[in-house]
PDB file of C-alpha atoms and ligand atoms in Angstrom:
ATOM      1  CA  UNK A   1      -0.149  -0.103   0.183  1.00  0.00           C
ATOM      2  CA  UNK A   2       1.630   3.530  -0.740  1.00  0.00           C
ATOM      3  CA  UNK A   3       1.456   6.071   1.502  1.00  0.00           C
ATOM      4  CA  UNK A   4      -1.200   7.992   2.608  1.00  0.00           C
ATOM      5  CA  UNK A   5      -0.966  11.727   4.162  1.00  0.00           C
ATOM      6  CA  UNK A   6      -3.843  13.837   4.593  1.00  0.00           C
ATOM      7  CA  UNK A   7      -2.781  18.102   3.855  1.00  0.00           C
ATOM      8  CA  UNK A   8      -4.925  20.286   6.511  1.00  0.00           C
ATOM      9  CA  UNK A   9      -5.204  23.732   5.595  1.00  0.00           C
ATOM     10  CA  UNK A  10      -6.649  26.387   8.444  1.00  0.00           C
ATOM     11  CA  UNK A  11      -8.796  29.771   8.277  1.00  0.00           C
ATOM     12  CA  UNK A  12      -8.896  31.787   5.354  1.00  0.00           C
ATOM     13  CA  UNK A  13      -6.436  29.745   3.067  1.00  0.00           C
ATOM     14  CA  UNK A  14      -9.167  28.977   0.943  1.00  0.00           C
ATOM     15  CA  UNK A  15      -8.820  32.688   0.258  1.00  0.00           C
ATOM     16  CA  UNK A  16      -5.082  31.879  -0.966  1.00  0.00           C
ATOM     17  CA  UNK A  17      -5.047  34.216  -4.489  1.00  0.00           C
ATOM     18  CA  UNK A  18      -8.096  36.424  -3.527  1.00  0.00           C
ATOM     19  CA  UNK A  19      -6.478  38.762  -0.817  1.00  0.00           C
ATOM     20  CA  UNK A  20      -3.177  39.951   0.500  1.00  0.00           C
ATOM     21  CA  UNK A  21      -1.014  39.037  -2.856  1.00  0.00           C
ATOM     22  CA  UNK A  22       1.988  41.093  -1.714  1.00  0.00           C
ATOM     23  CA  UNK A  23       2.664  37.980   1.292  1.00  0.00           C
ATOM     24  CA  UNK A  24       0.554  35.013   0.172  1.00  0.00           C
ATOM     25  CA  UNK A  25       0.896  35.593  -3.299  1.00  0.00           C
ATOM     26  CA  UNK A  26      -1.705  34.966  -6.788  1.00  0.00           C
ATOM     27  CA  UNK A  27      -2.497  31.133  -6.542  1.00  0.00           C
ATOM     28  CA  UNK A  28      -5.751  30.293  -6.081  1.00  0.00           C
ATOM     29  CA  UNK A  29      -6.089  27.427  -3.100  1.00  0.00           C
ATOM     30  CA  UNK A  30      -7.842  25.492  -6.045  1.00  0.00           C
ATOM     31  CA  UNK A  31      -4.185  25.791  -7.629  1.00  0.00           C
ATOM     32  CA  UNK A  32      -2.403  24.651  -4.578  1.00  0.00           C
ATOM     33  CA  UNK A  33      -4.435  21.112  -4.043  1.00  0.00           C
ATOM     34  CA  UNK A  34      -3.340  20.385  -8.050  1.00  0.00           C
ATOM     35  CA  UNK A  35      -0.086  21.550  -7.234  1.00  0.00           C
ATOM     36  CA  UNK A  36       0.231  19.411  -4.542  1.00  0.00           C
ATOM     37  CA  UNK A  37      -1.815  16.531  -6.327  1.00  0.00           C
ATOM     38  CA  UNK A  38      -0.104  16.502  -9.154  1.00  0.00           C
ATOM     39  CA  UNK A  39       3.213  16.086  -6.840  1.00  0.00           C
ATOM     40  CA  UNK A  40       1.916  12.877  -5.433  1.00  0.00           C
ATOM     41  CA  UNK A  41       1.441  11.292  -9.034  1.00  0.00           C
ATOM     42  CA  UNK A  42       4.911  11.655  -9.483  1.00  0.00           C
ATOM     43  CA  UNK A  43       6.434  10.098  -5.531  1.00  0.00           C
ATOM     44  CA  UNK A  44       3.438   7.375  -6.017  1.00  0.00           C
ATOM     45  CA  UNK A  45       1.972   8.540  -2.493  1.00  0.00           C
ATOM     46  CA  UNK A  46      -1.674   9.252  -1.863  1.00  0.00           C
ATOM     47  CA  UNK A  47      -3.091  12.426  -0.634  1.00  0.00           C
ATOM     48  CA  UNK A  48      -6.181  13.770   0.691  1.00  0.00           C
ATOM     49  CA  UNK A  49      -7.211  17.570   1.404  1.00  0.00           C
ATOM     50  CA  UNK A  50      -8.810  18.698   4.316  1.00  0.00           C
ATOM     51  CA  UNK A  51      -9.605  23.051   4.921  1.00  0.00           C
ATOM     52  CA  UNK A  52     -11.472  24.528   7.921  1.00  0.00           C
ATOM     53  CA  UNK A  53     -12.432  28.030   9.145  1.00  0.00           C
ATOM     54  CA  UNK A  54     -12.563  26.362  12.610  1.00  0.00           C
ATOM     55  CA  UNK A  55     -10.752  25.064  15.311  1.00  0.00           C
ATOM     56  CA  UNK A  56     -12.909  22.169  16.518  1.00  0.00           C
ATOM     57  CA  UNK A  57     -13.161  20.688  12.654  1.00  0.00           C
ATOM     58  CA  UNK A  58      -9.499  20.575  12.410  1.00  0.00           C
ATOM     59  CA  UNK A  59      -9.490  18.756  15.255  1.00  0.00           C
ATOM     60  CA  UNK A  60     -11.730  15.868  14.765  1.00  0.00           C
ATOM     61  CA  UNK A  61     -10.019  16.279  11.485  1.00  0.00           C
ATOM     62  CA  UNK A  62      -7.248  15.644  12.668  1.00  0.00           C
ATOM     63  CA  UNK A  63      -8.402  12.657  15.190  1.00  0.00           C
ATOM     64  CA  UNK A  64     -10.528  10.477  12.307  1.00  0.00           C
ATOM     65  CA  UNK A  65      -6.906  10.808  10.198  1.00  0.00           C
ATOM     66  CA  UNK A  66      -5.220   8.551  12.792  1.00  0.00           C
ATOM     67  CA  UNK A  67      -6.011   4.697  11.362  1.00  0.00           C
ATOM     68  CA  UNK A  68      -6.404   6.215   7.478  1.00  0.00           C
ATOM     69  CA  UNK A  69      -2.983   8.412   7.088  1.00  0.00           C
ATOM     70  CA  UNK A  70       0.340   7.659   7.320  1.00  0.00           C
ATOM     71  CA  UNK A  71       1.174  11.431   8.707  1.00  0.00           C
ATOM     72  CA  UNK A  72      -0.548  14.886   7.963  1.00  0.00           C
ATOM     73  CA  UNK A  73       0.640  18.157   6.618  1.00  0.00           C
ATOM     74  CA  UNK A  74      -0.772  21.249   8.346  1.00  0.00           C
ATOM     75  CA  UNK A  75      -0.554  24.589   7.964  1.00  0.00           C
ATOM     76  CA  UNK A  76      -2.578  25.661  10.926  1.00  0.00           C
ATOM     77  CA  UNK A  77      -3.286  29.321   9.737  1.00  0.00           C
ATOM     78  CA  UNK A  78      -3.475  32.002  12.903  1.00  0.00           C
ATOM     79  CA  UNK A  79      -4.618  28.940  15.037  1.00  0.00           C
ATOM     80  CA  UNK A  80      -0.666  28.199  15.142  1.00  0.00           C
ATOM     81  CA  UNK A  81      -0.752  30.722  17.094  1.00  0.00           C
ATOM     82  CA  UNK A  82      -3.753  29.887  19.524  1.00  0.00           C
ATOM     83  CA  UNK A  83      -4.566  26.543  19.271  1.00  0.00           C
ATOM     84  CA  UNK A  84      -3.314  24.390  22.743  1.00  0.00           C
ATOM     85  CA  UNK A  85      -6.498  22.446  21.086  1.00  0.00           C
ATOM     86  CA  UNK A  86      -4.744  21.495  17.904  1.00  0.00           C
ATOM     87  CA  UNK A  87      -1.460  20.662  19.307  1.00  0.00           C
ATOM     88  CA  UNK A  88      -3.453  18.050  21.958  1.00  0.00           C
ATOM     89  CA  UNK A  89      -4.496  17.145  19.075  1.00  0.00           C
ATOM     90  CA  UNK A  90      -1.572  16.197  16.843  1.00  0.00           C
ATOM     91  CA  UNK A  91      -0.256  14.615  20.330  1.00  0.00           C
ATOM     92  CA  UNK A  92      -2.539  12.296  20.815  1.00  0.00           C
ATOM     93  CA  UNK A  93      -2.865  11.265  16.997  1.00  0.00           C
ATOM     94  CA  UNK A  94       0.868  10.563  17.110  1.00  0.00           C
ATOM     95  CA  UNK A  95       1.400  10.658  13.236  1.00  0.00           C
ATOM     96  CA  UNK A  96       4.567  12.396  11.672  1.00  0.00           C
ATOM     97  CA  UNK A  97       3.842  15.948  11.188  1.00  0.00           C
ATOM     98  CA  UNK A  98       5.150  18.543   9.111  1.00  0.00           C
ATOM     99  CA  UNK A  99       3.848  21.872   9.335  1.00  0.00           C
ATOM    100  CA  UNK A 100       4.066  24.561   6.921  1.00  0.00           C
ATOM    101  CA  UNK A 101       3.909  28.523   6.351  1.00  0.00           C
ATOM    102  CA  UNK A 102       3.327  30.120   3.771  1.00  0.00           C
ATOM    103  CA  UNK A 103       4.411  33.419   4.869  1.00  0.00           C
ATOM    104  CA  UNK A 104       7.569  33.592   7.112  1.00  0.00           C
ATOM    105  CA  UNK A 105       5.740  34.467  10.763  1.00  0.00           C
ATOM    106  CA  UNK A 106       8.929  35.317  13.027  1.00  0.00           C
ATOM    107  CA  UNK A 107       9.436  37.736  10.463  1.00  0.00           C
ATOM    108  CA  UNK A 108       6.355  39.111  10.919  1.00  0.00           C
ATOM    109  CA  UNK A 109       3.919  40.659  14.033  1.00  0.00           C
ATOM    110  CA  UNK A 110       5.287  39.090  17.442  1.00  0.00           C
ATOM    111  CA  UNK A 111       2.630  37.193  18.193  1.00  0.00           C
ATOM    112  CA  UNK A 112       3.251  35.265  15.411  1.00  0.00           C
ATOM    113  CA  UNK A 113       6.604  34.421  16.719  1.00  0.00           C
ATOM    114  CA  UNK A 114       5.109  31.076  18.514  1.00  0.00           C
ATOM    115  CA  UNK A 115       3.668  28.452  17.098  1.00  0.00           C
ATOM    116  CA  UNK A 116       2.048  26.117  19.688  1.00  0.00           C
ATOM    117  CA  UNK A 117       2.625  23.292  17.379  1.00  0.00           C
ATOM    118  CA  UNK A 118       5.243  22.936  16.092  1.00  0.00           C
ATOM    119  CA  UNK A 119       6.272  20.899  18.847  1.00  0.00           C
ATOM    120  CA  UNK A 120       4.163  18.039  17.580  1.00  0.00           C
ATOM    121  CA  UNK A 121       5.962  18.333  14.433  1.00  0.00           C
ATOM    122  CA  UNK A 122       8.818  16.790  12.775  1.00  0.00           C
ATOM    123  CA  UNK A 123      10.277  19.464  11.061  1.00  0.00           C
ATOM    124  CA  UNK A 124       8.693  23.546   9.552  1.00  0.00           C
ATOM    125  CA  UNK A 125       8.200  24.543   6.047  1.00  0.00           C
ATOM    126  CA  UNK A 126       7.756  28.359   6.708  1.00  0.00           C
ATOM    127  CA  UNK A 127       8.781  31.817   4.009  1.00  0.00           C
ATOM    128  CA  UNK A 128       8.585  30.016   0.674  1.00  0.00           C
ATOM    129  CA  UNK A 129       5.628  30.146  -0.381  1.00  0.00           C
ATOM    130  CA  UNK A 130       3.186  27.750  -1.790  1.00  0.00           C
ATOM    131  CA  UNK A 131       6.378  25.376  -2.975  1.00  0.00           C
ATOM    132  CA  UNK A 132       6.729  24.642   1.247  1.00  0.00           C
ATOM    133  CA  UNK A 133       3.847  22.537   0.514  1.00  0.00           C
ATOM    134  CA  UNK A 134       5.866  19.825  -1.348  1.00  0.00           C
ATOM    135  CA  UNK A 135       8.750  20.782   0.121  1.00  0.00           C
ATOM    136  CA  UNK A 136       7.117  19.224   2.948  1.00  0.00           C
ATOM    137  CA  UNK A 137       5.385  16.420   1.245  1.00  0.00           C
ATOM    138  CA  UNK A 138       9.328  15.706   0.048  1.00  0.00           C
ATOM    139  CA  UNK A 139      10.292  15.729   3.691  1.00  0.00           C
ATOM    140  CA  UNK A 140       7.416  13.653   4.855  1.00  0.00           C
ATOM    141  CA  UNK A 141       7.716  11.259   2.116  1.00  0.00           C
ATOM    142  CA  UNK A 142      11.629  10.559   2.887  1.00  0.00           C
ATOM    143  CA  UNK A 143      10.802  10.141   6.560  1.00  0.00           C
ATOM    144  CA  UNK A 144       8.260   7.385   6.304  1.00  0.00           C
ATOM    145  CA  UNK A 145      10.271   5.882   3.491  1.00  0.00           C
ATOM    146  CA  UNK A 146      11.391   3.460   6.422  1.00  0.00           C
ATOM    147  CA  UNK A 147       8.324   2.423   6.424  1.00  0.00           C
ATOM    148  CA  UNK A 148       6.696   2.326   3.216  1.00  0.00           C
ATOM    149  CA  UNK A 149       7.952   3.331  -0.418  1.00  0.00           C
ATOM    150  CA  UNK A 150       7.935   6.666  -1.363  1.00  0.00           C
TER     151      UNK A 150
HETATM  152  O1  CA2 B   1       1.977  32.303   6.796  1.00  0.00           O
HETATM  153  C1  CA2 B   1       1.235  31.707   6.618  1.00  0.00           C
HETATM  154  O2  CA2 B   1       0.993  29.970   5.900  1.00  0.00           O
HETATM  155  C2  CA2 B   1       0.506  31.583   8.260  1.00  0.00           C
HETATM  156  O3  CA2 B   1      -0.307  29.940   8.741  1.00  0.00           O
HETATM  157  C3  CA2 B   1      -1.176  32.028   7.135  1.00  0.00           C
HETATM  158  C4  CA2 B   1      -2.026  32.626   8.036  1.00  0.00           C
HETATM  159  C5  CA2 B   1      -1.315  33.382   9.692  1.00  0.00           C
HETATM  160  O4  CA2 B   1      -2.327  33.387  10.259  1.00  0.00           O
HETATM  161  C6  CA2 B   1      -0.343  32.614   9.914  1.00  0.00           C
HETATM  162  O5  CA2 B   1      -0.246  33.453  10.897  1.00  0.00           O
HETATM  163  C7  CA2 B   1       0.900  32.672   9.140  1.00  0.00           C
HETATM  164  C8  CA2 B   1      -3.418  33.372   7.695  1.00  0.00           C
HETATM  165  C9  CA2 B   1      -3.849  33.200   6.391  1.00  0.00           C
HETATM  166  C10 CA2 B   1      -4.502  33.482   6.095  1.00  0.00           C
HETATM  167  O6  CA2 B   1      -4.483  33.599   4.359  1.00  0.00           O
HETATM  168  C11 CA2 B   1      -4.742  34.304   3.583  1.00  0.00           C
HETATM  169  C12 CA2 B   1      -4.642  33.262   2.004  1.00  0.00           C
HETATM  170  C13 CA2 B   1      -5.067  34.560   1.292  1.00  0.00           C
HETATM  171  C14 CA2 B   1      -5.748  35.681   1.382  1.00  0.00           C
HETATM  172  C15 CA2 B   1      -5.992  36.290   2.864  1.00  0.00           C
HETATM  173  C16 CA2 B   1      -5.876  35.686   3.844  1.00  0.00           C
END
């Protein structure tokens, strides 16, 4: 069976390409999913996607991932800086997880410098725009390749 990865995006990421192109670029959320999907085909892995503007829905998606996916890529967006619930869900599920940020939150407002979820992640990719998701996919694939083939 091939590697299965769940890509989770938090609040407002569905607006990609429609607002603040100076920070988040002009590629839409749908185009991002297509980019990730076509990389997954090259890597011979399976990807699925989940986006929500609601913290509890993100927690539910992480819990449901157990047993269905081998790893998680997550951009919790603003919840990165506030959510102990998402941190606890990631720790409870225990799947290898890579944190992604399109921008580099460490170089922005002070309140973006804290990531509650980082301690539950094997790596963080930040400030690389949308290609950061592809880097995260490859990192997770390499991490999982001991147990599976990527
Ligand atoms: O850089 C990132 O990926 C962030 O996770 C994005 C969050 C922000 O709160 C984090 O500090 C860093 C915001 C997501 C907002 O997404 C938008 C996308 C397009 C247009 C407007 C908002």
